[in-house]
CSV table of C-alpha atoms in Angstrom, one decimal:
chain,number,residue,atom,x,y,z
K,1,UNK,CA,3.3,-13.2,-41.6
K,2,UNK,CA,0.5,-10.8,-42.4
K,3,UNK,CA,2.0,-7.3,-41.8
K,4,UNK,CA,0.4,-3.9,-41.5
K,5,UNK,CA,2.8,-1.1,-40.5
K,6,UNK,CA,1.1,1.5,-38.4
K,7,UNK,CA,2.2,5.1,-37.9
K,8,UNK,CA,1.8,6.8,-34.6
K,9,UNK,CA,3.0,10.4,-34.2
K,10,UNK,CA,6.6,10.6,-35.3
K,11,UNK,CA,7.3,6.9,-34.7
K,12,UNK,CA,6.6,3.9,-36.9
K,13,UNK,CA,5.6,0.4,-35.8
K,14,UNK,CA,7.7,-2.2,-37.5
K,15,UNK,CA,6.2,-5.7,-37.0
K,16,UNK,CA,9.3,-7.6,-38.3
K,17,UNK,CA,11.6,-5.6,-36.0
K,18,UNK,CA,9.3,-6.2,-33.0
K,19,UNK,CA,9.1,-9.9,-33.7
K,20,UNK,CA,12.9,-10.3,-34.1
K,21,UNK,CA,13.3,-8.6,-30.6
K,22,UNK,CA,10.6,-10.5,-28.8
K,23,UNK,CA,10.6,-13.9,-30.5
K,24,UNK,CA,13.5,-15.4,-28.7
K,25,UNK,CA,11.8,-14.9,-25.4
K,26,UNK,CA,8.4,-16.0,-26.6
K,27,UNK,CA,9.5,-19.3,-28.1
K,28,UNK,CA,10.9,-20.4,-24.7
K,29,UNK,CA,7.3,-20.8,-23.4
K,30,UNK,CA,5.1,-20.6,-26.5
K,31,UNK,CA,5.5,-22.7,-29.7
K,32,UNK,CA,4.4,-20.2,-32.5
K,33,UNK,CA,3.1,-21.5,-35.8
K,34,UNK,CA,1.5,-18.3,-37.2
K,35,UNK,CA,2.0,-14.5,-36.6
K,36,UNK,CA,-0.4,-11.7,-37.6
K,37,UNK,CA,-0.4,-8.1,-36.8
K,38,UNK,CA,-3.0,-5.4,-36.8
K,39,UNK,CA,-2.0,-1.8,-36.1
K,40,UNK,CA,0.5,-2.0,-33.2
K,41,UNK,CA,-0.7,-5.4,-31.9
K,42,UNK,CA,0.8,-8.8,-32.7
K,43,UNK,CA,-1.3,-12.0,-32.7
K,44,UNK,CA,0.8,-15.1,-32.2
K,45,UNK,CA,-1.0,-18.4,-32.7
K,46,UNK,CA,0.6,-21.4,-31.1
K,47,UNK,CA,0.8,-24.0,-28.3
K,48,UNK,CA,2.0,-23.3,-24.7
K,49,UNK,CA,5.2,-25.2,-23.8
K,50,UNK,CA,4.3,-24.8,-20.1
K,51,UNK,CA,1.1,-24.3,-18.0
K,52,UNK,CA,-1.0,-21.8,-19.9
K,53,UNK,CA,-1.6,-19.9,-16.6
K,54,UNK,CA,2.1,-19.2,-16.4
K,55,UNK,CA,2.7,-17.8,-19.9
K,56,UNK,CA,2.1,-14.1,-19.2
K,57,UNK,CA,4.1,-14.4,-15.9
K,58,UNK,CA,7.1,-15.8,-17.8
K,59,UNK,CA,6.9,-13.2,-20.5
K,60,UNK,CA,6.1,-10.1,-18.3
K,61,UNK,CA,9.7,-9.2,-17.3
K,62,UNK,CA,11.4,-9.6,-20.7
K,63,UNK,CA,8.6,-7.9,-22.6
K,64,UNK,CA,8.6,-5.0,-20.1
K,65,UNK,CA,12.2,-4.3,-21.1
K,66,UNK,CA,11.1,-3.4,-24.6
K,67,UNK,CA,7.9,-1.6,-23.5
K,68,UNK,CA,5.5,-4.4,-24.4
K,69,UNK,CA,2.8,-6.3,-22.6
K,70,UNK,CA,1.0,-9.5,-23.4
K,71,UNK,CA,-2.1,-11.5,-22.7
K,72,UNK,CA,-3.0,-15.1,-23.6
K,73,UNK,CA,-6.4,-16.0,-25.0
K,74,UNK,CA,-8.1,-19.3,-26.0
K,75,UNK,CA,-10.4,-18.7,-29.0
K,76,UNK,CA,-12.0,-21.1,-31.4
K,77,UNK,CA,-9.8,-24.0,-30.2
K,78,UNK,CA,-6.6,-22.0,-30.6
K,79,UNK,CA,-4.2,-20.3,-28.2
K,80,UNK,CA,-3.6,-16.7,-29.2
K,81,UNK,CA,-0.8,-14.6,-27.5
K,82,UNK,CA,-1.6,-11.0,-28.0
K,83,UNK,CA,1.5,-8.7,-27.7
K,84,UNK,CA,1.0,-5.0,-27.6
K,85,UNK,CA,3.1,-1.8,-26.8
K,86,UNK,CA,2.3,-0.4,-23.3
K,87,UNK,CA,1.6,3.3,-23.4
K,88,UNK,CA,2.8,4.9,-20.2
K,89,UNK,CA,1.1,8.1,-19.1
K,90,UNK,CA,3.3,10.9,-17.8
K,91,UNK,CA,2.9,11.4,-14.1
K,92,UNK,CA,1.4,14.8,-13.0
K,93,UNK,CA,3.9,15.3,-10.2
K,94,UNK,CA,2.4,18.8,-9.5
K,95,UNK,CA,-0.6,17.1,-7.9
K,96,UNK,CA,1.7,15.2,-5.5
K,97,UNK,CA,3.5,18.5,-4.6
K,98,UNK,CA,0.3,20.4,-4.0
K,99,UNK,CA,-1.1,17.7,-1.8
K,100,UNK,CA,2.1,17.5,0.1
K,101,UNK,CA,2.2,21.2,0.8
K,102,UNK,CA,-1.5,21.2,1.8
K,103,UNK,CA,-1.0,18.3,4.2
K,104,UNK,CA,2.1,20.0,5.6
K,105,UNK,CA,0.0,23.0,6.4
K,106,UNK,CA,-3.0,21.1,7.9
K,107,UNK,CA,-0.8,18.9,10.1
K,108,UNK,CA,1.1,22.0,11.3
K,109,UNK,CA,-2.2,23.6,12.3
K,110,UNK,CA,-3.1,20.5,14.3
K,111,UNK,CA,0.4,20.3,15.8
K,112,UNK,CA,0.2,24.0,16.8
K,113,UNK,CA,-3.1,23.3,18.6
K,114,UNK,CA,-1.5,20.4,20.4
K,115,UNK,CA,1.3,22.7,21.5
K,116,UNK,CA,-1.1,25.1,23.0
K,117,UNK,CA,-0.8,27.8,20.3
K,118,UNK,CA,-3.5,30.5,20.1
K,119,UNK,CA,-3.7,30.9,16.3
K,120,UNK,CA,-6.4,33.5,16.4
K,121,UNK,CA,-4.3,36.0,18.3
K,122,UNK,CA,-0.9,34.9,17.2
K,123,UNK,CA,-0.9,33.5,13.6
K,124,UNK,CA,2.9,33.0,13.7
K,125,UNK,CA,2.5,30.5,16.5
K,126,UNK,CA,1.6,28.2,13.7
K,127,UNK,CA,5.3,27.2,13.6
K,128,UNK,CA,5.0,25.6,17.0
K,129,UNK,CA,3.3,22.8,15.1
K,130,UNK,CA,6.4,22.2,13.0
K,131,UNK,CA,7.8,19.3,15.1
K,132,UNK,CA,4.6,17.4,14.9
K,133,UNK,CA,4.4,18.0,11.2
K,134,UNK,CA,7.9,16.8,10.5
K,135,UNK,CA,7.3,13.7,12.7
K,136,UNK,CA,3.9,12.7,11.2
K,137,UNK,CA,5.1,13.4,7.6
K,138,UNK,CA,8.2,11.3,8.2
K,139,UNK,CA,6.1,8.4,9.5
K,140,UNK,CA,3.6,8.5,6.6
K,141,UNK,CA,6.2,9.3,4.0
K,142,UNK,CA,8.6,6.5,4.9
K,143,UNK,CA,5.7,4.0,4.7
K,144,UNK,CA,4.7,5.0,1.2
K,145,UNK,CA,8.2,5.6,-0.1
K,146,UNK,CA,9.2,2.1,1.0
K,147,UNK,CA,6.3,0.8,-1.1
K,148,UNK,CA,7.4,2.9,-4.0
K,149,UNK,CA,11.1,1.9,-3.9
K,150,UNK,CA,10.3,-1.8,-3.6
K,151,UNK,CA,7.7,-1.6,-6.5
K,152,UNK,CA,10.3,0.1,-8.7
K,153,UNK,CA,12.9,-2.6,-7.7
K,154,UNK,CA,10.6,-5.3,-9.0
K,155,UNK,CA,9.8,-3.4,-12.2
K,156,UNK,CA,6.3,-2.4,-11.3
K,157,UNK,CA,4.7,0.9,-12.2
K,158,UNK,CA,3.9,3.0,-9.2
K,159,UNK,CA,3.1,6.7,-8.5
K,160,UNK,CA,4.8,8.9,-6.1
K,161,UNK,CA,3.0,9.3,-2.7
K,162,UNK,CA,-0.3,11.2,-2.6
K,163,UNK,CA,-0.7,12.8,0.8
K,164,UNK,CA,-4.3,13.5,1.8
K,165,UNK,CA,-5.0,16.7,3.8
K,166,UNK,CA,-8.1,16.4,5.9
K,167,UNK,CA,-9.6,18.2,8.9
K,168,UNK,CA,-9.1,15.3,11.4
K,169,UNK,CA,-7.4,15.7,14.8
K,170,UNK,CA,-4.0,15.0,13.0
K,171,UNK,CA,-4.8,17.1,9.9
K,172,UNK,CA,-4.5,14.2,7.4
K,173,UNK,CA,-6.1,11.0,6.3
K,174,UNK,CA,-2.6,9.5,5.5
K,175,UNK,CA,-1.0,8.9,2.2
K,176,UNK,CA,-1.1,6.4,-0.6
K,177,UNK,CA,0.5,5.4,-3.9
K,178,UNK,CA,-1.2,4.0,-7.0
K,179,UNK,CA,0.0,0.8,-8.7
K,180,UNK,CA,-0.4,0.2,-12.4
K,181,UNK,CA,-0.3,-3.0,-14.2
K,182,UNK,CA,0.1,-6.6,-12.9
K,183,UNK,CA,2.2,-7.8,-9.9
K,184,UNK,CA,4.9,-10.0,-11.4
K,185,UNK,CA,5.2,-12.6,-8.6
K,186,UNK,CA,4.3,-13.5,-5.1
K,187,UNK,CA,7.8,-12.5,-4.1
K,188,UNK,CA,7.2,-9.0,-5.5
K,189,UNK,CA,3.8,-8.8,-3.9
K,190,UNK,CA,5.3,-9.7,-0.5
K,191,UNK,CA,8.3,-7.4,-0.8
K,192,UNK,CA,6.1,-4.4,-1.8
K,193,UNK,CA,3.5,-5.2,0.9
K,194,UNK,CA,5.9,-5.7,3.8
K,195,UNK,CA,8.2,-2.8,3.0
K,196,UNK,CA,5.7,-0.1,3.9
K,197,UNK,CA,4.6,-1.3,7.4
K,198,UNK,CA,8.2,-2.2,8.4
K,199,UNK,CA,9.6,1.2,7.3
K,200,UNK,CA,6.7,3.1,8.8
K,201,UNK,CA,6.9,1.2,12.1
K,202,UNK,CA,10.7,1.8,12.3
K,203,UNK,CA,10.2,5.5,11.8
K,204,UNK,CA,7.3,5.4,14.4
K,205,UNK,CA,9.6,3.9,17.0
K,206,UNK,CA,12.3,6.5,16.3
K,207,UNK,CA,9.8,9.3,16.5
K,208,UNK,CA,8.3,7.9,19.7
K,209,UNK,CA,11.8,7.7,21.3
K,210,UNK,CA,12.5,11.3,20.4
K,211,UNK,CA,9.0,12.5,21.5
K,212,UNK,CA,9.2,10.8,24.9
K,213,UNK,CA,12.5,12.6,25.6
K,214,UNK,CA,10.8,16.0,25.0
K,215,UNK,CA,8.8,17.9,27.6
K,216,UNK,CA,5.1,17.9,26.8
K,217,UNK,CA,3.7,21.5,26.5
K,218,UNK,CA,1.1,22.9,28.8
K,219,UNK,CA,-2.1,23.2,26.9
K,220,UNK,CA,-5.3,25.0,27.9
K,221,UNK,CA,-8.1,23.3,26.1
K,222,UNK,CA,-10.2,25.5,23.8
K,223,UNK,CA,-13.8,26.2,24.7
K,224,UNK,CA,-16.1,23.3,23.7
K,225,UNK,CA,-13.1,21.3,22.6
K,226,UNK,CA,-12.8,17.5,23.1
K,227,UNK,CA,-9.7,15.9,24.5
K,228,UNK,CA,-8.6,12.4,23.7
K,229,UNK,CA,-7.5,9.8,26.2
K,230,UNK,CA,-5.2,7.4,24.3
K,231,UNK,CA,-4.9,3.7,24.8
K,232,UNK,CA,-1.2,2.8,24.6
K,233,UNK,CA,-0.3,-0.3,22.7
K,234,UNK,CA,2.3,-2.8,24.1
K,235,UNK,CA,5.1,-1.6,21.8
K,236,UNK,CA,4.6,2.1,22.9
K,237,UNK,CA,4.5,1.1,26.6
K,238,UNK,CA,7.7,-0.9,26.1
K,239,UNK,CA,9.5,2.1,24.6
K,240,UNK,CA,8.1,4.3,27.5
K,241,UNK,CA,9.7,1.9,30.0
K,242,UNK,CA,12.9,1.7,28.0
K,243,UNK,CA,13.5,5.5,28.0
K,244,UNK,CA,12.1,6.0,31.5
K,245,UNK,CA,9.2,8.3,30.5
K,246,UNK,CA,6.7,8.8,33.3
K,247,UNK,CA,4.5,11.7,32.2
K,248,UNK,CA,0.8,11.3,31.5
K,249,UNK,CA,0.8,13.9,28.7
K,250,UNK,CA,2.5,13.2,25.4
K,251,UNK,CA,4.6,15.6,23.4
K,252,UNK,CA,3.1,16.0,19.9
K,253,UNK,CA,6.1,14.2,18.4
K,254,UNK,CA,5.5,11.2,20.7
K,255,UNK,CA,1.8,11.4,19.6
K,256,UNK,CA,2.9,11.2,16.0
K,257,UNK,CA,4.7,7.9,16.9
K,258,UNK,CA,1.5,6.6,18.5
K,259,UNK,CA,-0.4,7.5,15.3
K,260,UNK,CA,2.3,5.6,13.3
K,261,UNK,CA,1.8,2.5,15.3
K,262,UNK,CA,-2.0,2.7,15.0
K,263,UNK,CA,-1.7,3.2,11.2
K,264,UNK,CA,0.6,0.2,11.1
K,265,UNK,CA,-1.9,-1.9,12.9
K,266,UNK,CA,-4.7,-1.0,10.5
K,267,UNK,CA,-2.6,-1.5,7.5
K,268,UNK,CA,-1.5,-5.0,8.7
K,269,UNK,CA,-5.0,-6.3,9.1
K,270,UNK,CA,-4.9,-9.4,6.8
K,271,UNK,CA,-7.9,-8.6,4.5
K,272,UNK,CA,-8.5,-7.4,1.0
K,273,UNK,CA,-5.8,-5.2,-0.5
K,274,UNK,CA,-4.5,-3.8,2.7
K,275,UNK,CA,-0.8,-4.3,3.2
K,276,UNK,CA,-1.6,-7.2,5.5
K,277,UNK,CA,-3.8,-8.7,2.8
K,278,UNK,CA,-0.9,-8.4,0.3
K,279,UNK,CA,1.5,-10.1,2.7
K,280,UNK,CA,-0.8,-12.9,3.6
K,281,UNK,CA,-1.8,-13.5,0.0
K,282,UNK,CA,1.9,-13.8,-0.9
K,283,UNK,CA,2.6,-16.2,2.0
K,284,UNK,CA,-0.5,-18.4,1.7
K,285,UNK,CA,-1.6,-18.1,-1.9
K,286,UNK,CA,-5.4,-18.4,-2.5
K,287,UNK,CA,-5.8,-20.0,0.9
K,288,UNK,CA,-5.5,-16.5,2.3
K,289,UNK,CA,-9.0,-15.7,1.0
K,290,UNK,CA,-10.5,-17.7,4.0
K,291,UNK,CA,-8.7,-15.4,6.5
K,292,UNK,CA,-9.6,-12.3,4.5
K,293,UNK,CA,-13.2,-13.5,4.6
K,294,UNK,CA,-13.1,-14.0,8.4
K,295,UNK,CA,-11.3,-10.8,9.3
K,296,UNK,CA,-14.2,-8.3,9.0
K,297,UNK,CA,-16.3,-10.6,11.2
K,298,UNK,CA,-13.6,-10.7,13.8
K,299,UNK,CA,-13.3,-6.9,13.8
K,300,UNK,CA,-17.1,-6.6,14.2
K,301,UNK,CA,-17.1,-8.9,17.2
K,302,UNK,CA,-14.3,-6.9,18.8
K,303,UNK,CA,-16.3,-3.7,18.3
K,304,UNK,CA,-19.4,-5.2,19.7
K,305,UNK,CA,-17.4,-6.5,22.7
K,306,UNK,CA,-16.0,-3.1,23.4
K,307,UNK,CA,-19.4,-1.4,23.1
K,308,UNK,CA,-21.7,-3.8,24.9
K,309,UNK,CA,-19.4,-5.6,27.4
K,310,UNK,CA,-16.8,-2.9,28.2
K,311,UNK,CA,-19.3,0.0,27.7
K,312,UNK,CA,-16.7,1.9,25.8
K,313,UNK,CA,-16.6,3.4,22.3
K,314,UNK,CA,-15.9,0.6,19.8
K,315,UNK,CA,-17.0,2.5,16.8
K,316,UNK,CA,-13.5,2.4,15.2
K,317,UNK,CA,-13.6,-1.4,15.1
K,318,UNK,CA,-17.2,-1.5,13.8
K,319,UNK,CA,-16.4,1.0,11.0
K,320,UNK,CA,-13.2,-0.9,10.0
K,321,UNK,CA,-15.2,-4.1,10.0
K,322,UNK,CA,-17.5,-2.5,7.4
K,323,UNK,CA,-14.6,-1.2,5.4
K,324,UNK,CA,-12.9,-4.6,5.5
K,325,UNK,CA,-16.1,-6.2,4.3
K,326,UNK,CA,-15.9,-4.1,1.2
K,327,UNK,CA,-12.1,-4.7,0.7
K,328,UNK,CA,-12.5,-8.5,1.2
K,329,UNK,CA,-15.5,-8.7,-1.2
K,330,UNK,CA,-13.4,-7.1,-3.9
K,331,UNK,CA,-11.0,-10.0,-3.7
K,332,UNK,CA,-7.3,-9.9,-4.4
K,333,UNK,CA,-5.8,-10.0,-7.9
K,334,UNK,CA,-3.4,-12.9,-8.5
K,335,UNK,CA,0.2,-12.3,-9.2
K,336,UNK,CA,1.5,-13.4,-12.6
K,337,UNK,CA,3.9,-16.0,-11.0
K,338,UNK,CA,1.3,-17.3,-8.6
K,339,UNK,CA,2.5,-20.8,-8.3
K,340,UNK,CA,6.0,-20.0,-7.2
K,341,UNK,CA,5.9,-20.0,-3.4
K,342,UNK,CA,7.8,-17.8,-1.1
K,343,UNK,CA,11.2,-18.8,0.4
K,344,UNK,CA,11.4,-19.5,4.2
K,345,UNK,CA,13.2,-16.2,4.9
K,346,UNK,CA,10.3,-14.2,3.6
K,347,UNK,CA,7.8,-16.4,5.4
K,348,UNK,CA,9.7,-15.7,8.7
K,349,UNK,CA,9.8,-12.0,8.0
K,350,UNK,CA,6.0,-12.1,7.3
K,351,UNK,CA,5.3,-13.8,10.6
K,352,UNK,CA,7.5,-11.3,12.5
K,353,UNK,CA,5.7,-8.4,10.8
K,354,UNK,CA,2.3,-9.6,11.9
K,355,UNK,CA,3.6,-10.1,15.4
K,356,UNK,CA,4.8,-6.5,15.4
K,357,UNK,CA,1.4,-5.5,14.1
K,358,UNK,CA,-0.2,-7.2,17.1
K,359,UNK,CA,2.1,-5.2,19.4
K,360,UNK,CA,0.5,-2.1,18.0
K,361,UNK,CA,-3.0,-3.2,19.0
K,362,UNK,CA,-5.0,-1.8,21.9
K,363,UNK,CA,-8.6,-2.7,22.6
K,364,UNK,CA,-9.6,0.9,23.1
K,365,UNK,CA,-7.3,3.1,21.0
K,366,UNK,CA,-8.8,6.4,22.2
K,367,UNK,CA,-11.8,7.8,23.9
K,368,UNK,CA,-13.0,11.4,24.1
K,369,UNK,CA,-13.0,13.2,27.5
K,370,UNK,CA,-14.6,16.6,28.1
């Protein structure tokens, strides 16, 4: 073996020690006949003992335990397994905290307006928006934290949630987490993808039940303000009937539940790298690309139907059709263990999840009224 020990900071890369640790795992799937190293990277020349496409998938988990990653290349008639240490960047959690606080404030302002607060003459009426803030942050936070916990469970690198403050009618554009590195398997892809919508929808149902049992505040619309007439999805109507709610005006907490259902619907659209795209890709493999290709066109047809046939505002569906076009065009990265199909239990959960998503659909989610 051609060795070059390489210093980095206070540590020292030891090629022999690294090989002795990783070699037992590597030889299970890769027959090595020569090893070279340069700096902190190892070059292992050999022959795959299994399908070459599965090598990195087989080695991902054991190498991760030691802080290493790998990639397989075919160069000049030889297979070369490149093994290298993965350098993990320290998370800047202060960014997450600042965005959380900012979103907490912007949603509380919107919640106060929904509760009829006059913030210009009574700034402390801001706290009337607290119930809406707690409700909407719980809905969005549970969705993203479910993704985070499941990603960690499968050994994936994921950031804490980033809440996005924005001057919309709910004070936020939602929340997201960032994934780093490959997805180890279709099982992991499914579990991470399905966890968010299910957790978020469960929280939305709880918030809706609480909100429908609260008396809606009397609100005097501000001058030149626009009110929204909400289209209620089947799941929301079912909960209304279940709790016996009859009022036409929603409490802000119940409205947060409506928002959660609408967000769940959008996330579960089976296209690109939306949650629905992840779930379908895990369930169907590469066949899911056909549905991902069709979905933007279906959304566009729905939008045009609402605009030209129903004479209503279908801009939301047209805009999402354009976004999905971009998401679908970007494709979906393949998991490392892409040939291992899902078990029947996960397939069933996936079908149920998409059905729940359909129960959150309404043809005209909202329209403005003067």
